[in-house]
PDB file of C-alpha atoms in Angstrom:
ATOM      1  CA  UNK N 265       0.000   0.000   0.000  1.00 46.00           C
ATOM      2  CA  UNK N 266       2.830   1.989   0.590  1.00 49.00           C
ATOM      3  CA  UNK N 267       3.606   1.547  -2.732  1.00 49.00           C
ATOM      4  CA  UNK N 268       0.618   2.972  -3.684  1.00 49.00           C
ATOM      5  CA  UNK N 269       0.827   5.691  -1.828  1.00 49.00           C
ATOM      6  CA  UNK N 270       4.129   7.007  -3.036  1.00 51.00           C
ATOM      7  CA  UNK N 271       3.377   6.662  -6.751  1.00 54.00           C
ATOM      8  CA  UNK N 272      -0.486   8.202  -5.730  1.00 58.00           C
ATOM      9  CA  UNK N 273       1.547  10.772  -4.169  1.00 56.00           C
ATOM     10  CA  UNK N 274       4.388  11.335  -7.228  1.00 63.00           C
ATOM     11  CA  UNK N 275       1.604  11.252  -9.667  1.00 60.00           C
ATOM     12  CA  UNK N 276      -0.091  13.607  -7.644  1.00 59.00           C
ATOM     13  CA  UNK N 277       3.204  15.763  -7.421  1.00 58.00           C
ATOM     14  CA  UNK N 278       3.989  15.257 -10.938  1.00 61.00           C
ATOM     15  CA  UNK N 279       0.719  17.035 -11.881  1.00 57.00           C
ATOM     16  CA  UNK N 280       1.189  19.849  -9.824  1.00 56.00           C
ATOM     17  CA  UNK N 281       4.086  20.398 -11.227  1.00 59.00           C
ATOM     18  CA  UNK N 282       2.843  20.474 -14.972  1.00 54.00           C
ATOM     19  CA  UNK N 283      -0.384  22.333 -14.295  1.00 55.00           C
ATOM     20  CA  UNK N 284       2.652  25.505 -12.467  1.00 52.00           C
ATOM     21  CA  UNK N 285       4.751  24.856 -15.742  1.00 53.00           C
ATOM     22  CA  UNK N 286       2.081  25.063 -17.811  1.00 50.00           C
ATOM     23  CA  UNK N 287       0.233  28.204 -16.062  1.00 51.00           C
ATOM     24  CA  UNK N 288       4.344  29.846 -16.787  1.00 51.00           C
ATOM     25  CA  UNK N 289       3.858  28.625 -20.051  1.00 49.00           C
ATOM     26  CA  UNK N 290       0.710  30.551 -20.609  1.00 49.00           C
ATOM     27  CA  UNK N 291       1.937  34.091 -20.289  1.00 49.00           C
ATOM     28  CA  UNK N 292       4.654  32.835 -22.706  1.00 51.00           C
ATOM     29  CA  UNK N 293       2.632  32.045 -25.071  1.00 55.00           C
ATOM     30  CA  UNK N 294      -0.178  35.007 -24.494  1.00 70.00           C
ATOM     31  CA  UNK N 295       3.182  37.375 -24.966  1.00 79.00           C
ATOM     32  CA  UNK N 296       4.053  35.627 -28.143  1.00 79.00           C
ATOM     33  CA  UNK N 297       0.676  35.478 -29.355  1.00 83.00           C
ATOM     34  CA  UNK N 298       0.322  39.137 -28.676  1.00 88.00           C
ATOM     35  CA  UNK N 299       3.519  39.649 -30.187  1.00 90.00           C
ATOM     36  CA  UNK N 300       2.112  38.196 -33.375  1.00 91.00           C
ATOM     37  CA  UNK N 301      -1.112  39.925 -33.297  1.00 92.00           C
ATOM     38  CA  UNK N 302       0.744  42.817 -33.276  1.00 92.00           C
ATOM     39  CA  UNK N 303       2.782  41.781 -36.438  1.00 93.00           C
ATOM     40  CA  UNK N 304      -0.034  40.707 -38.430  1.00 95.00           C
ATOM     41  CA  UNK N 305      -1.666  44.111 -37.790  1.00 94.00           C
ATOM     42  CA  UNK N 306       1.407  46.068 -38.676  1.00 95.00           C
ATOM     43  CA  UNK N 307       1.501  43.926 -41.649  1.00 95.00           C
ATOM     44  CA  UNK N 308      -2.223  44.686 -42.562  1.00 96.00           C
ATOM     45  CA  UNK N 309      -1.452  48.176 -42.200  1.00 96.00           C
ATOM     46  CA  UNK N 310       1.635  47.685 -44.703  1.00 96.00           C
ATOM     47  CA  UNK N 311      -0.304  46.088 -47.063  1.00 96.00           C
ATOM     48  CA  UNK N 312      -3.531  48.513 -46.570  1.00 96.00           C
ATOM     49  CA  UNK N 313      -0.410  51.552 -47.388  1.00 96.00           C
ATOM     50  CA  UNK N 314       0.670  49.774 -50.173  1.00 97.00           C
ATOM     51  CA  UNK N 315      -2.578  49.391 -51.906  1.00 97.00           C
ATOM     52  CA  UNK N 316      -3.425  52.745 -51.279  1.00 96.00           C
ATOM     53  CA  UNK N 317       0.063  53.766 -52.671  1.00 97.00           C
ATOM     54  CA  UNK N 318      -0.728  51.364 -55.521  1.00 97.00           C
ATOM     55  CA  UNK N 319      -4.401  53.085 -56.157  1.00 96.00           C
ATOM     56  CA  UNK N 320      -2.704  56.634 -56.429  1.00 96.00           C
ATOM     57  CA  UNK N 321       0.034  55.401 -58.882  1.00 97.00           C
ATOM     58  CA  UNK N 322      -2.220  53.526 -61.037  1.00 97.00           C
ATOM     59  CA  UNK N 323      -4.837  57.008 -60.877  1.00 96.00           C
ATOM     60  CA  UNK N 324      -1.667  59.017 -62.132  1.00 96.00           C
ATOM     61  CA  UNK N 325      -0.572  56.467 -64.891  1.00 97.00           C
ATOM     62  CA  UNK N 326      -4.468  56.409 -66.029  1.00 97.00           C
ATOM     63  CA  UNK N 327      -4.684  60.471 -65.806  1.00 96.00           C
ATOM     64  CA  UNK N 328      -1.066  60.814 -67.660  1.00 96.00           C
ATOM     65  CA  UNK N 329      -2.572  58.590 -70.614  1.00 96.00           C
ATOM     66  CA  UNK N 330      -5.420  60.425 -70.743  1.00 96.00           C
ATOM     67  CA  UNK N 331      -3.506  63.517 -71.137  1.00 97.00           C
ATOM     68  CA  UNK N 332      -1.205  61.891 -73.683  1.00 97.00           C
ATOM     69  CA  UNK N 333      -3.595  61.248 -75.618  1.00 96.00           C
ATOM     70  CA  UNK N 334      -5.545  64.381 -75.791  1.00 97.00           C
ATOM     71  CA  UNK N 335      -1.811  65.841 -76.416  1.00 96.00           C
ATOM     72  CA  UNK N 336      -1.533  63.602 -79.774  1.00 96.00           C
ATOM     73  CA  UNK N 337      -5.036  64.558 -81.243  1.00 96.00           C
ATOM     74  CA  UNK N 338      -4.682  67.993 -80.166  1.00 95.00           C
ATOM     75  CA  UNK N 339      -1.279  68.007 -82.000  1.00 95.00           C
ATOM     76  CA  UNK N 340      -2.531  66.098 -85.006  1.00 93.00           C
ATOM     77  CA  UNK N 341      -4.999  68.516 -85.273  1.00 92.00           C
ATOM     78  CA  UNK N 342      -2.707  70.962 -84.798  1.00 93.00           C
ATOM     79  CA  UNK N 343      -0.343  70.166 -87.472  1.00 91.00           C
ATOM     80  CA  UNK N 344      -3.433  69.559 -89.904  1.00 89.00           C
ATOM     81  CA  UNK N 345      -4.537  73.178 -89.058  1.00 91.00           C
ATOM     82  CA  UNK N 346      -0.709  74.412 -89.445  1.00 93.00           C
ATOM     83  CA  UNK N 347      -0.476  72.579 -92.912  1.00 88.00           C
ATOM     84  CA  UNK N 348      -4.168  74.106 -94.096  1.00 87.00           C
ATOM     85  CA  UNK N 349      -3.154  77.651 -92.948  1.00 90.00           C
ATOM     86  CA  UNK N 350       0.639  77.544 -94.694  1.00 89.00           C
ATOM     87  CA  UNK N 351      -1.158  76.177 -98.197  1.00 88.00           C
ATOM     88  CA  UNK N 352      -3.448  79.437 -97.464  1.00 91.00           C
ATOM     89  CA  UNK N 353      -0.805  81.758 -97.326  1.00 89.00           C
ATOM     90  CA  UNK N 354       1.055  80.360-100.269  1.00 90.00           C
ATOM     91  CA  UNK N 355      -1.550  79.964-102.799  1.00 90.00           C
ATOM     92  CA  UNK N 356      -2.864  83.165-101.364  1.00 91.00           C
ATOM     93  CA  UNK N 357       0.350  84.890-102.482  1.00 90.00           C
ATOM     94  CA  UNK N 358       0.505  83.357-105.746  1.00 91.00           C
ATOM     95  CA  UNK N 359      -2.830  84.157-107.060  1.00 93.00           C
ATOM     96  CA  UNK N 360      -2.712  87.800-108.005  1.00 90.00           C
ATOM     97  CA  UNK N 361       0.214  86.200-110.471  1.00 90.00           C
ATOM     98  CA  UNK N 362      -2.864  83.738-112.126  1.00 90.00           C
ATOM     99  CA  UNK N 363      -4.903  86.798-112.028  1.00 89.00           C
ATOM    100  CA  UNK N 364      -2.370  88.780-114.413  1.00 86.00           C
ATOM    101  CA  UNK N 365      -2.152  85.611-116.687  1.00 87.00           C
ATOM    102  CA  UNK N 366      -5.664  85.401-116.979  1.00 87.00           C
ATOM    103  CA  UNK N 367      -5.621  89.025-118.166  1.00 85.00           C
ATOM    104  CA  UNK N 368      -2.731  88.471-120.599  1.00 84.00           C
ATOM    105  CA  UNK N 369      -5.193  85.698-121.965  1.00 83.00           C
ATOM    106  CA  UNK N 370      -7.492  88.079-123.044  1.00 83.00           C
ATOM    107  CA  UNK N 371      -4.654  90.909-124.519  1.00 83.00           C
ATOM    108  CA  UNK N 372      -5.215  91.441-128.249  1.00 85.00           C
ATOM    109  CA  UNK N 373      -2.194  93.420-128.634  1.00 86.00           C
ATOM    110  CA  UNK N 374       1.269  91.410-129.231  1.00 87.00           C
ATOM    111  CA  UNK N 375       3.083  94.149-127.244  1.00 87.00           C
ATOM    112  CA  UNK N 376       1.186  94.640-124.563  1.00 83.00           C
ATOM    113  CA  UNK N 377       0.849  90.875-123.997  1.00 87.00           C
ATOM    114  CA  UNK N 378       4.696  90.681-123.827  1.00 87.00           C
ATOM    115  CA  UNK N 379       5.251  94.142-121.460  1.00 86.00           C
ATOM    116  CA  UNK N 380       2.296  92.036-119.127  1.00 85.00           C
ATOM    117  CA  UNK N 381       4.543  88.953-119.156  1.00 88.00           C
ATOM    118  CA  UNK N 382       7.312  90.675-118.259  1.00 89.00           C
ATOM    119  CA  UNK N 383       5.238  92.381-115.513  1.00 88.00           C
ATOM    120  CA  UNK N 384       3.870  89.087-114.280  1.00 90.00           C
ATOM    121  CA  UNK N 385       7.211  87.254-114.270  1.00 91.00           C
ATOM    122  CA  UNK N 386       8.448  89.779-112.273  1.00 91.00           C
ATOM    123  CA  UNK N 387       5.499  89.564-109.884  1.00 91.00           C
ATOM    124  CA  UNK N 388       5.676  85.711-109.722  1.00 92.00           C
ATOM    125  CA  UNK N 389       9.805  86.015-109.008  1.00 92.00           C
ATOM    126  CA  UNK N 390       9.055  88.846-106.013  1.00 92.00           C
ATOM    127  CA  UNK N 391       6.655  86.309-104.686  1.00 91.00           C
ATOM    128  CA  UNK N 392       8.838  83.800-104.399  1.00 92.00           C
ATOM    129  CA  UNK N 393      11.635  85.796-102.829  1.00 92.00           C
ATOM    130  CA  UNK N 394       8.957  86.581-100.036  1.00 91.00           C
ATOM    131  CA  UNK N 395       8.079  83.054 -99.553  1.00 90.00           C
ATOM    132  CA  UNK N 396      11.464  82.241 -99.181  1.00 92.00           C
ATOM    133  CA  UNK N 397      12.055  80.658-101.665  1.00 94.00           C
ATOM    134  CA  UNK N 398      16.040  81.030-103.761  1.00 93.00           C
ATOM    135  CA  UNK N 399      17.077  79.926-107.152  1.00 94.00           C
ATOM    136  CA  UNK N 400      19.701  77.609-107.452  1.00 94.00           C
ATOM    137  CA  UNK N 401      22.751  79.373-108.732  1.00 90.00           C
ATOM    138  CA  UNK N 402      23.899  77.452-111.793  1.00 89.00           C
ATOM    139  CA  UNK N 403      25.935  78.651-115.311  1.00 85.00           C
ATOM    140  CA  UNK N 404      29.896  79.007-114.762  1.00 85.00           C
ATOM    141  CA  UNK N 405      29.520  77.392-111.325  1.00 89.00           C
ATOM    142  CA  UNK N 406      31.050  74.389-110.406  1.00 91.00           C
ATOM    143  CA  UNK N 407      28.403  71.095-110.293  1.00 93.00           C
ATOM    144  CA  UNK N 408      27.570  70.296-106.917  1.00 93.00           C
ATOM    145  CA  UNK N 409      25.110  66.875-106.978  1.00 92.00           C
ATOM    146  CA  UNK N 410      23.744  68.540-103.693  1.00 93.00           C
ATOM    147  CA  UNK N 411      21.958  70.990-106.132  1.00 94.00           C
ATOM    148  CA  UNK N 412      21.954  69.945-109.495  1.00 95.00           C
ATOM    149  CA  UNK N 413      20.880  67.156-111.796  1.00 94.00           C
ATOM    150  CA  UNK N 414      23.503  66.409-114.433  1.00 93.00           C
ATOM    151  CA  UNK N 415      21.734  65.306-117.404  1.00 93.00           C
ATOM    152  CA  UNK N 416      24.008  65.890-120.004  1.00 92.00           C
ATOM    153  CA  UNK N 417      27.748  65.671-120.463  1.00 90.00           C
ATOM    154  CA  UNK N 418      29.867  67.043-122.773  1.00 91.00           C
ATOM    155  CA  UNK N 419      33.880  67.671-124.037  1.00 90.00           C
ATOM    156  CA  UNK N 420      34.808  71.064-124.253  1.00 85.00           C
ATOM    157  CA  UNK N 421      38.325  72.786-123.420  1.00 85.00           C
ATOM    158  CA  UNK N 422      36.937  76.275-123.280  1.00 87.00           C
ATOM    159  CA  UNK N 423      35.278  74.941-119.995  1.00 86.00           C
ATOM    160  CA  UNK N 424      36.269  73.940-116.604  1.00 85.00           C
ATOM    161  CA  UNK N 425      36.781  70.471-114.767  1.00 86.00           C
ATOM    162  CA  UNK N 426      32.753  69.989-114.146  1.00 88.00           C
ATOM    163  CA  UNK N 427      31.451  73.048-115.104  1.00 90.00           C
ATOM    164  CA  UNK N 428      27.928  74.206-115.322  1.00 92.00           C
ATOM    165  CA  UNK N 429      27.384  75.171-118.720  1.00 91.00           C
ATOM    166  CA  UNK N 430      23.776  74.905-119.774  1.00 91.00           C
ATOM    167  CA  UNK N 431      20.557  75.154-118.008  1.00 93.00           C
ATOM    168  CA  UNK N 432      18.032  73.050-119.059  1.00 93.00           C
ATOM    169  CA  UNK N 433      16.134  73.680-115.996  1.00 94.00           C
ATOM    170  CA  UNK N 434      16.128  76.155-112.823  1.00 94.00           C
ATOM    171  CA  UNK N 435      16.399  74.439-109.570  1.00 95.00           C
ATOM    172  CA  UNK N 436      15.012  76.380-106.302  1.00 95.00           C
ATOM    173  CA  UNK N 437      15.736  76.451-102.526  1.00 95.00           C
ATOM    174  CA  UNK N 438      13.829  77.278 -99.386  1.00 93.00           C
ATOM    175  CA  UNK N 439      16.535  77.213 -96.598  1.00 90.00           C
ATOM    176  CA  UNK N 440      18.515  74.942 -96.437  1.00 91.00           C
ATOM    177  CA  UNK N 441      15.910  72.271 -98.295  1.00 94.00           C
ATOM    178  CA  UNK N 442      15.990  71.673-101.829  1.00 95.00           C
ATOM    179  CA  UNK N 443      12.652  72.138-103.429  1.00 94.00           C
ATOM    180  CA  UNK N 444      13.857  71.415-106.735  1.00 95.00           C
ATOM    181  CA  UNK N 445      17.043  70.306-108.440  1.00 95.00           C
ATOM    182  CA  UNK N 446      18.753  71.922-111.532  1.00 95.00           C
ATOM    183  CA  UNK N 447      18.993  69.962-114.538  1.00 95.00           C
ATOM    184  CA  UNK N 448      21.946  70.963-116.175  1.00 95.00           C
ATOM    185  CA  UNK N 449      24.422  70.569-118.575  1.00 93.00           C
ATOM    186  CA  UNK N 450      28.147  69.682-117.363  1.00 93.00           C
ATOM    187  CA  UNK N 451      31.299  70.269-119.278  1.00 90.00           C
ATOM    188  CA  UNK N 452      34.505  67.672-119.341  1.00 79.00           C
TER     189      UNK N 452
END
């Protein structure tokens, strides 16, 4: 009985001694769970940021195409009106010039339909020079395939090394851009 006793009495012991470990245990693990809590919450809140960070960026990417967009129509549109207006101008300053044609149509009188020529020529040539536009300097000049369009060749001493000697048709400039290369004639 004895027997029974002390193992009634280690059991007995050996319980107590759990249920105190495991009541230390507790606040362990209430800490750690707290602990965790509070990590999950902080990493909610990290994740609630970044969404909201995310939102903002993805509202500024959408806005910025938007306005992209309405930048490229409004410049196509833009350009269109540009290219309508400078058309204007220039046929605008070249129609007085049909005008005086027109009027040489209807001239009788051999020498005043040459003196009107003249006159119109002249008026065609000072339009041009206002538009900006240059013609391509050409006889006794050297050939220069930047400006002109050899289209005949020929031998002749009296001449230069690639001389200009004939023009077979006037080449013009605006700037810097050719609008129309000189066919010419080159010597040697």
């Amino acid at each position: 009985m004895q027997e029974n006793k002390t193992t009634d009495t280690e059991e007995i012991k050996e319980d107590t001694e759990m249920e105190a470990t495991a009541k230390e245990e507790k606040p362990k693990t209430s800490k750690a769970g707290d602990k965790e809590k509070k990590k999950i919450k902080k990493l909610e809140a990290d994740l609630e940021e970044a969404n909201r960070r995310a939102d903002e960026i993805n509202e500024k990417y959408v806005r910025m195409l938007a306005e992209y967009d309405n930048f490229r129509k409004r410049s196509a549109k833009e350009r269109e009106s540009i290219y309508g207006d400078a058309c204007a101008d220039v046929l605008t300053s070249i129609l007085p010039v049909l005008d005086n044609l027109e009027r040489a149509e209807g001239c009788k009188d051999a020498e005043g339909l040459s003196k009107g020529l003249e006159l119109t020529l002249k008026s065609f040539r000072e339009t041009l020079e206002k538009l900006g536009v240059h013609e391509i300097e050409t006889v006794g000049k050297a050939f220069d395939p930047n400006l002109h369009n050899a289209v005949m060749h020929i031998e002749d001493e009296q001449y230069g090394e690639s001389e200009i000697t004939e023009v077979l048709m006037k080449g013009y400039t605006k700037g810097d851009k050719v609008i129309r290369y000189a066919m010419v004639k080159v010597a040697n």
